[in-house]
Coordinates of C-alpha atoms in Angstrom, one line a residue:
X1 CA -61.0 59.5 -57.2
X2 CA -59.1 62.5 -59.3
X3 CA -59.4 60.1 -62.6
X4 CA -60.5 57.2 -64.9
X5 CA -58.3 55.0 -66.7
X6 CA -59.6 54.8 -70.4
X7 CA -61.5 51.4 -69.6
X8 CA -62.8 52.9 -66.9
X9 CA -64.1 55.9 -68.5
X10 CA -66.0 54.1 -70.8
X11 CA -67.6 52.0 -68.7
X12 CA -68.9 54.8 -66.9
X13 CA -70.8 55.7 -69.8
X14 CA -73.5 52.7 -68.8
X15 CA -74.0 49.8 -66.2
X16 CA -70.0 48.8 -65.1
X17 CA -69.3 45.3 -67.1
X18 CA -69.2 42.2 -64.6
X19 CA -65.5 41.4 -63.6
X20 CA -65.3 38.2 -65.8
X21 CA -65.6 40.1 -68.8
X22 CA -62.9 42.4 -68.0
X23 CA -60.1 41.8 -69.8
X24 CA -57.3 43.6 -68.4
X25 CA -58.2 42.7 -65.0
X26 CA -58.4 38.9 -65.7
X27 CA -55.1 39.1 -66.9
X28 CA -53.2 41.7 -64.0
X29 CA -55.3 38.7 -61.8
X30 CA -54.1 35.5 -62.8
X31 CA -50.4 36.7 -63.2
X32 CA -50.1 38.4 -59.6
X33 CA -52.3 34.8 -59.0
X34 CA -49.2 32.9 -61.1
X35 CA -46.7 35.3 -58.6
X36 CA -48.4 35.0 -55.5
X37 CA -48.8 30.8 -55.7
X38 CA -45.0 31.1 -56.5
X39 CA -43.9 33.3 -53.4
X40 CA -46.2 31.0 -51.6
X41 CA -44.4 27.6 -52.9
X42 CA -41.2 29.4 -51.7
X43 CA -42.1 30.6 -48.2
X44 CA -42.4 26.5 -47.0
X45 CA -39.6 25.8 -50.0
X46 CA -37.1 27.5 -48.2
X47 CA -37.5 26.2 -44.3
X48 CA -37.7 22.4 -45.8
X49 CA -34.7 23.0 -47.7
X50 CA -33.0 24.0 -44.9
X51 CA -35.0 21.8 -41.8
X52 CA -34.9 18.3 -44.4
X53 CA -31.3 19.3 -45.1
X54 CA -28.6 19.8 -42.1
X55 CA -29.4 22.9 -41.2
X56 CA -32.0 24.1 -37.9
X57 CA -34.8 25.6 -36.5
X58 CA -32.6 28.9 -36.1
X59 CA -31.3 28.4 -39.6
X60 CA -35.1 28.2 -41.1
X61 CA -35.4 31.3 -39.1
X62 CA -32.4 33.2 -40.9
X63 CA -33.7 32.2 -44.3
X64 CA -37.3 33.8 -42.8
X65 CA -35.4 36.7 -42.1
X66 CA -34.0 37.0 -45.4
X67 CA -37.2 36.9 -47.2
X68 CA -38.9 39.5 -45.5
X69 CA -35.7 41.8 -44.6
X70 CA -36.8 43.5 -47.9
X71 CA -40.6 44.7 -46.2
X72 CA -38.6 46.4 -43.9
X73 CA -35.7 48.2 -45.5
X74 CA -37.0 48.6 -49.1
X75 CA -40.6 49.7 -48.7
X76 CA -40.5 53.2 -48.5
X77 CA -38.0 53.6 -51.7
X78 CA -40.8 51.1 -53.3
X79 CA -43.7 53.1 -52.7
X80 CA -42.0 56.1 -54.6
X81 CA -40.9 54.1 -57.4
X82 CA -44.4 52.6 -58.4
X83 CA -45.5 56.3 -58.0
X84 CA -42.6 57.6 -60.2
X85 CA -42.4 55.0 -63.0
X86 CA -44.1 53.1 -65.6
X87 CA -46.0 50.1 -62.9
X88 CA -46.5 47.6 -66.0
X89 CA -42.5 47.9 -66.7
X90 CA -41.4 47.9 -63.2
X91 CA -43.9 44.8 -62.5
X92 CA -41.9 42.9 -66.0
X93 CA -38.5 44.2 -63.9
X94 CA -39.2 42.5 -61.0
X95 CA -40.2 39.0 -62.3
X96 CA -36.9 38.7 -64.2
X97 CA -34.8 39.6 -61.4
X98 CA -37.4 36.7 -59.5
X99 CA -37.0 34.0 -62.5
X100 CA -33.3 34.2 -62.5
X101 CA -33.0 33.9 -58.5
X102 CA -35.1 31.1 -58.8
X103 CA -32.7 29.3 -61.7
X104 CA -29.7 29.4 -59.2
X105 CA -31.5 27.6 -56.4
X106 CA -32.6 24.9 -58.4
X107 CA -29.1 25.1 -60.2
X108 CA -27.6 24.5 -56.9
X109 CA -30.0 21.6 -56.1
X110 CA -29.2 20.1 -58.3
X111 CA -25.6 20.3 -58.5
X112 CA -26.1 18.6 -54.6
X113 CA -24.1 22.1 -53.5
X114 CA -26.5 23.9 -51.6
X115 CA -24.9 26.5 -49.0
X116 CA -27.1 28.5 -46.9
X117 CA -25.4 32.2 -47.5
X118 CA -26.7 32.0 -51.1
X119 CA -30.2 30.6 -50.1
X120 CA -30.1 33.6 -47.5
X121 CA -29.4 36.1 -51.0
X122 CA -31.9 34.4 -53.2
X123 CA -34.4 34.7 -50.3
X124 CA -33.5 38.4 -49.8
X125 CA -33.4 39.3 -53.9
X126 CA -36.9 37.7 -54.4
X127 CA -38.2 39.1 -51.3
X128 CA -37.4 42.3 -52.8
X129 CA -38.9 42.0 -56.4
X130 CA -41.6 40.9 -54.5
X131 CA -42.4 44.0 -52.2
X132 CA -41.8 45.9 -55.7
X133 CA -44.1 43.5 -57.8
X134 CA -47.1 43.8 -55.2
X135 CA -47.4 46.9 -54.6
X136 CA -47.2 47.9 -58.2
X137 CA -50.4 45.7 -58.7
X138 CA -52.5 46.9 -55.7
X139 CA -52.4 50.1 -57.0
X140 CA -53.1 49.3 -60.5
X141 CA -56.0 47.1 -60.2
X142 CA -57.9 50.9 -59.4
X143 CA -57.2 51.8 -62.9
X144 CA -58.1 48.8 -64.9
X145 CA -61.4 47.9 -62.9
X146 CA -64.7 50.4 -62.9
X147 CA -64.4 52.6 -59.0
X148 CA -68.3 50.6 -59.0
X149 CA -66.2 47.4 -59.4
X150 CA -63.5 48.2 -56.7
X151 CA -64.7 46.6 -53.8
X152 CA -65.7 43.3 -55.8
X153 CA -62.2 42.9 -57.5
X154 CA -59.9 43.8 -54.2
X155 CA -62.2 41.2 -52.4
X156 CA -61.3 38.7 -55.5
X157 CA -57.9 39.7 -55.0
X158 CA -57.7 38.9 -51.5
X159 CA -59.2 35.6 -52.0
X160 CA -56.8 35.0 -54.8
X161 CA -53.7 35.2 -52.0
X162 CA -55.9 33.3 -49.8
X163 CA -56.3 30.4 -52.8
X164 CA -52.6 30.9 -53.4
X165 CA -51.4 30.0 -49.5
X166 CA -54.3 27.4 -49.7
X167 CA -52.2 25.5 -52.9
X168 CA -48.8 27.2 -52.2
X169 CA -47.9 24.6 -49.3
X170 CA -49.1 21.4 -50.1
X171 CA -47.3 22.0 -53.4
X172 CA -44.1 23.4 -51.9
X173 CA -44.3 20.3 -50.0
X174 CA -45.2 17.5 -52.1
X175 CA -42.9 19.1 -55.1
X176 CA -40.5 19.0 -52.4
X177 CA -41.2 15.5 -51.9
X178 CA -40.1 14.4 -55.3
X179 CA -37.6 16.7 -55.9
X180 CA -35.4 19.5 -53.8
X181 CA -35.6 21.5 -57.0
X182 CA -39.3 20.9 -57.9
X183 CA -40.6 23.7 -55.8
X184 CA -38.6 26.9 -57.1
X185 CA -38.7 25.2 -60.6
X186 CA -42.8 26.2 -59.8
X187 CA -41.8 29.7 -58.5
X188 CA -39.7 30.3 -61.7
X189 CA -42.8 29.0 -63.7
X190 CA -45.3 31.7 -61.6
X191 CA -42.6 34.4 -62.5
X192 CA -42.7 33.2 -66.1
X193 CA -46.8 33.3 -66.6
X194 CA -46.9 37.1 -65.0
X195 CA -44.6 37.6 -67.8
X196 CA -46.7 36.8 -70.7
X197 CA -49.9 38.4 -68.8
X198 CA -48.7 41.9 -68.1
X199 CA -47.5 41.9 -71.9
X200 CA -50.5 41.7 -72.9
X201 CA -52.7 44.2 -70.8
X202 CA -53.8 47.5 -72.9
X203 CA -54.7 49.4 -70.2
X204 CA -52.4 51.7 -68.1
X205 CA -51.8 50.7 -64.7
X206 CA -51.6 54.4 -63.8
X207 CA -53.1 58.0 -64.2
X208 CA -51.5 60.7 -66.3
X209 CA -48.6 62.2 -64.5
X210 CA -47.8 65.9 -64.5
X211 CA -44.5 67.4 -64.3
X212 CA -42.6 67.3 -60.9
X213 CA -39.8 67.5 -58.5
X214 CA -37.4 64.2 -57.7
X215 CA -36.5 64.6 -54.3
X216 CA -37.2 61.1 -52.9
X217 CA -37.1 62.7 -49.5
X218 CA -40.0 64.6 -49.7
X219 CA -41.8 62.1 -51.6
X220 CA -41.2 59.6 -48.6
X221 CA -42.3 62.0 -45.8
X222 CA -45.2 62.7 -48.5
X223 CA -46.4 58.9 -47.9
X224 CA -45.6 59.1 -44.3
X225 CA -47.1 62.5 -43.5
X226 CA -50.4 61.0 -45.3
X227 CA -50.8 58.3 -43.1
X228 CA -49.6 60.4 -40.2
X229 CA -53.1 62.4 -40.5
X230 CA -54.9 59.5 -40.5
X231 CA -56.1 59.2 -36.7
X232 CA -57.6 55.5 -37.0
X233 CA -55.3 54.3 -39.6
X234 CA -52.5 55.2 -37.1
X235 CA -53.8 53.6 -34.0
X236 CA -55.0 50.4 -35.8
X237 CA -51.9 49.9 -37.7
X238 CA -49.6 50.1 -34.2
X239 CA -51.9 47.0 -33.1
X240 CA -51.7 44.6 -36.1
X241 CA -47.8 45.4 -36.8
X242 CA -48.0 43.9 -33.4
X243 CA -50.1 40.8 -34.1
X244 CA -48.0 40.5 -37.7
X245 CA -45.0 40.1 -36.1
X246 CA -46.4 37.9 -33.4
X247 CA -47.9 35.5 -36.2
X248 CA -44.1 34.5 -37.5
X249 CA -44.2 32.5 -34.3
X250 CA -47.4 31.1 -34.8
X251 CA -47.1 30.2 -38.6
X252 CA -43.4 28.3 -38.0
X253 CA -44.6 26.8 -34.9
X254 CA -46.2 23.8 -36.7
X255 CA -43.4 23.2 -38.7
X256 CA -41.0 22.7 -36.0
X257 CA -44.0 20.7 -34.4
X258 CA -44.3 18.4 -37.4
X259 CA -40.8 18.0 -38.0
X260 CA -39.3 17.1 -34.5
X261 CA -41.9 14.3 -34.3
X262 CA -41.2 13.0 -37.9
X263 CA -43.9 13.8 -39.5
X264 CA -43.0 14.4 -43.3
X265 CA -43.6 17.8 -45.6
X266 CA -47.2 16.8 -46.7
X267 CA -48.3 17.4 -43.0
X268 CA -46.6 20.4 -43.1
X269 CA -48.2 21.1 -46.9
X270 CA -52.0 20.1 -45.4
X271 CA -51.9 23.2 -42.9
X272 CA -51.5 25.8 -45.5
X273 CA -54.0 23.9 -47.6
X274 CA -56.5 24.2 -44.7
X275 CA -55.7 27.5 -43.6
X276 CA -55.8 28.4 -47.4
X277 CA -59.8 27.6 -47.6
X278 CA -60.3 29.5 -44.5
X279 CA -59.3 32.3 -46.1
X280 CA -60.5 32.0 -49.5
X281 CA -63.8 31.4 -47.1
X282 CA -63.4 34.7 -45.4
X283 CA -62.2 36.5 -48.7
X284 CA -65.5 35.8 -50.3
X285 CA -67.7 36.5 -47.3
X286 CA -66.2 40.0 -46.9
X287 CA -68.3 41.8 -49.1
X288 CA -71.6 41.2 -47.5
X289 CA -69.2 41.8 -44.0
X290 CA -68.7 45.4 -45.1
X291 CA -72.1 45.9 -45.9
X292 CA -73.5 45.5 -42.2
X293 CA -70.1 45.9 -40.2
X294 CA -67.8 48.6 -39.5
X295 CA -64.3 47.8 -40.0
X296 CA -63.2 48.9 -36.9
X297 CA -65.2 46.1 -35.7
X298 CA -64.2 44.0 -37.9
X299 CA -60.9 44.9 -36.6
X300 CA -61.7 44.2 -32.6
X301 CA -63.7 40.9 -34.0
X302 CA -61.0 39.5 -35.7
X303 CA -58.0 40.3 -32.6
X304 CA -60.8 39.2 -30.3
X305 CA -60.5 35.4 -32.6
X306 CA -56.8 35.2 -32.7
X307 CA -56.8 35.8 -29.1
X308 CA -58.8 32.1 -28.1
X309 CA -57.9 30.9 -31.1
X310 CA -53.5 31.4 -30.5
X311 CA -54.1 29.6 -27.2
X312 CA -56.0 26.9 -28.3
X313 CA -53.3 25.8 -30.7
X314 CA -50.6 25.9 -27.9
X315 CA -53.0 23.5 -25.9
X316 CA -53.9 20.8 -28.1
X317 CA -51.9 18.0 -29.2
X318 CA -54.7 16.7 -31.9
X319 CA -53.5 17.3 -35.6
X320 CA -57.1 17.6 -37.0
X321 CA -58.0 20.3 -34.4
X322 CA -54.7 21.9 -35.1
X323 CA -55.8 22.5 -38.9
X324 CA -59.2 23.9 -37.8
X325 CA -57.7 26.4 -35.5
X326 CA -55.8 27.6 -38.7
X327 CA -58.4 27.7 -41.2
X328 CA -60.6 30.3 -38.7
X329 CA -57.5 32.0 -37.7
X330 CA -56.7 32.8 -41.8
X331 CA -60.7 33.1 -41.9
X332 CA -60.3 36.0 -39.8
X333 CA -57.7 37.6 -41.2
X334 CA -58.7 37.7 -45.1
X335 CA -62.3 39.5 -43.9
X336 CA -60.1 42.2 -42.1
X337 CA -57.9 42.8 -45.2
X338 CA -60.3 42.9 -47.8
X339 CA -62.1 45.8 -45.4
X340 CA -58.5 47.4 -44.8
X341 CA -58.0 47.1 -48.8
X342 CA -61.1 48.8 -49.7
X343 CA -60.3 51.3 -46.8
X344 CA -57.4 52.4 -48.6
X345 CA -58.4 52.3 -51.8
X346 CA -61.3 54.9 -51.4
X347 CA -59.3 57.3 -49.5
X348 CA -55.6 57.5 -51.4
X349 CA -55.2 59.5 -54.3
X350 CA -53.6 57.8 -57.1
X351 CA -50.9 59.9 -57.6
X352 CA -49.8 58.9 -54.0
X353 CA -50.9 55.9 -53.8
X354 CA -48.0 53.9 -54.0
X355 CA -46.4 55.9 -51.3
X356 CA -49.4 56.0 -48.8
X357 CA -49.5 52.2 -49.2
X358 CA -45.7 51.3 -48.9
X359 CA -45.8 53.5 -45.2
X360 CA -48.8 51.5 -44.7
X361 CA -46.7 48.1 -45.1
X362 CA -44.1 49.4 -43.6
X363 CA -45.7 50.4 -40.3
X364 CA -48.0 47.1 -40.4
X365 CA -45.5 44.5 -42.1
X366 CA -41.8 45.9 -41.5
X367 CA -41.2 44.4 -38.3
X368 CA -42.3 40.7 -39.4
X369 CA -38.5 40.2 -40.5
X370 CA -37.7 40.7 -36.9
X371 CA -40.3 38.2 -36.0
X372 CA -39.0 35.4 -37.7
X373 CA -35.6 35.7 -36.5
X374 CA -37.0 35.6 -33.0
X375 CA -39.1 32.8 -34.0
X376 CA -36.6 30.3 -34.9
X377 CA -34.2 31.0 -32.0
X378 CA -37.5 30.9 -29.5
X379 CA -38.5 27.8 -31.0
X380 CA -35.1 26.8 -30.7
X381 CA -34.3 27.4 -27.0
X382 CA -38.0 26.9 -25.5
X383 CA -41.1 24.3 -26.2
X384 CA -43.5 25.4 -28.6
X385 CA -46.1 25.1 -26.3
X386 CA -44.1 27.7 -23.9
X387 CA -43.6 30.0 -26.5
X388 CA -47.3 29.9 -28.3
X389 CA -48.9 30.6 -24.1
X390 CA -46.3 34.0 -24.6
X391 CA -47.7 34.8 -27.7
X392 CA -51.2 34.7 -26.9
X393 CA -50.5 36.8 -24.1
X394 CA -49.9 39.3 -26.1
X395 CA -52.3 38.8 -28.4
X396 CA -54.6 39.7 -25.2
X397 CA -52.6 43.0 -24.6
X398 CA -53.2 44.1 -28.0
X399 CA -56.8 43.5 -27.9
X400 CA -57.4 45.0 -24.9
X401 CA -55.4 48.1 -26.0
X402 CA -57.5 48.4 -29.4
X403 CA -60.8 47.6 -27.1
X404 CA -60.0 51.0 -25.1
X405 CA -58.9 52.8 -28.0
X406 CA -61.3 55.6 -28.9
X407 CA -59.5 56.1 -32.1
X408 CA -60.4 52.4 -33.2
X409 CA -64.0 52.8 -31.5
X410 CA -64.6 56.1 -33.0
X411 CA -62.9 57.2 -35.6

């Protein structure tokens, strides 16, 4: 690392405090936590809006495709913008532009005049203060925790997002439940906490910066031409932007599920609450993971799960068995990041680290827009069943193809 922020400079001086007594960090954690349990809330918000209301399975999918349009066209230009300005600032930016998006949904609510090309813009203008929010705080938490801290706090962050899908849709849902309104009133509220938190951290969310040039172009191929020279990095990311975009199917298939055999928004609320503590569960075993295990096999491990596990759920018709193939598909998944986190936090220089990180999203997460289009209009045209067999298909190609890899086995 080329630097220390000042708390982390004088920690070095003696044994690194524990976590808990870190001030800064506890409160950059429980605002993106306030954030996070917000975006969550809206991710199943949106669809029951739209499935409860008149609207379909291919209209659930459009919103889908809203929200995480912005992962796709936005993150490059993000990445150089949390590089280039103030993070804390840009972070208070983006959760006024997220408040006030919120206050026209539930405006609209409950006005009774809901219309799905303005749902469609809210979704898209929070997804995007979202994309610019989060990866503004992955790369400050290295500057207001001690480097002997690092792996400790991203592992707490990644059980923080797990904790935050784990409440974000059983409240989205039963908020729903007593009010169309309820549940982006709570995204507003998330929005308005982060507020209050980051205006209160001291420390900077960034090293010093020296004089340089503004041509975003080169400042974008400087992101892309990092990760370009990373030969594992490269080979693993082409696999899981595969499985990414595969898992929009798999996360709306429930929904569709639940809702064509009238089941109510609770059920659909008690599979993220599940699949939540499976991956607050895998969060918090992650440490001792990357003590003994290699992440790239953590990486086969976890593709080598999704592919019985994706099957599985296309064969059974039992709920309870449904929500146990969740939990230890999300249990998984939350091991792999916090190794992948880590990973990247080691190895990027601050000063790029913003851009190396928003061409890693890119490449892993920018096609998942595409995925939930497809998702709704499959789901529409085809039995979930059907479509889930397809899916775990090609959850076995891409193990196989990281399985013969040699840059994943060897890198």
């Amino acid at each position: 690392m080329t630097g220390i922020s000042p708390s982390g400079a004088s920690a070095k001086a003696g044994a690194p405090p524990p976590l808990r007594r870190n001030r800064d960090f506890l409160l950059l954690w429980t605002g993106a936590g306030a954030t996070q349990l917000g975006a969550r809330t809206g991710v199943i918000a949106y669809p029951l809006l739209v499935l409860w209301g008149d609207g379909t399975a291919a209209d659930a999918g459009l919103v889908a495709f809203a929200g995480l349009l912005p992962m796709l066209v936005l993150q490059l230009p993000a990445g150089v913008m949390v590089d280039r300005w103030d993070r804390r600032r840009l972070m208070l930016v983006c959760n006024l532009i997220g408040l006030a998006a919120m206050a026209s949904v539930v405006a609209v609510v409950l006005a009774g005049r809901v219309w799905l090309p303005h749902i469609l813009a809210v979704a898209f203008v929070d997804g995007a203060a979202t994309i610019f929010y989060q990866l503004a705080e992955r790369t400050a938490v290295r500057n207001v925790v001690h480097p002997d801290r690092l792996s400790f706090a991203l592992a707490q962050n990644e059980a923080r997002g797990r904790a935050a899908g784990l409440l974000g849709q059983p409240v989205g849902g039963a908020a729903f439940s007593v009010a169309g309104w309820l549940p982006f009133g709570v995204v507003a509220a998330g929005h308005l906490l982060s507020l209050v938190n980051l205006s209160l951290v001291k420390a900077p969310f960034q090293e010093e910066r020296g004089p340089g040039g503004r041509d975003w172009k080169a400042e974008v191929r400087q992101g892309l031409s990092w990760l370009w020279g990373q030969r594992f990095l490269r080979a693993a990311i082409c696999v899981v932007a595969v499985t990414n975009l595969l898992f929009q199917i798999v996360n709306m298939a429930p929904l569709v599920v639940i809702r064509e055999h009238g089941g109510s928004a609770a059920q659909v609320g008690l599979i993220g609450l599940v699949s939540g503590l499976g991956g607050v569960a895998g969060a918090l075993s992650a440490g001792k993971l990357l003590t003994g295990i290699r992440l790239p096999n953590i990486l086969l491990g976890t593709l080598l799960s999704w592919t019985v596990l994706v099957p599985a759920v296309a064969l059974t018709t039992q709920y309870g068995v449904l929500l146990a193939l969740y939990a230890a598909m999300s249990f998984t998944g939350a091991a792999l990041n916090v190794g992948a986190g880590a990973y990247m936090a080691h190895l990027v220089p601050d000063e790029i680290h913003g851009k190396a990180m928003s061409a890693v999203m890119l490449a892993s997460w920018g096609a998942n827009s595409l995925g939930a289009l497809a998702a709704g209009f499959l789901l529409s045209a085809f039995g979930t069943g059907t479509v889930l067999l397809g899916v775990a298909a090609a959850m076995l190609v891409c193990t196989v193809t990281a399985a013969v890899s040699p840059a994943i086995r060897h890198p």
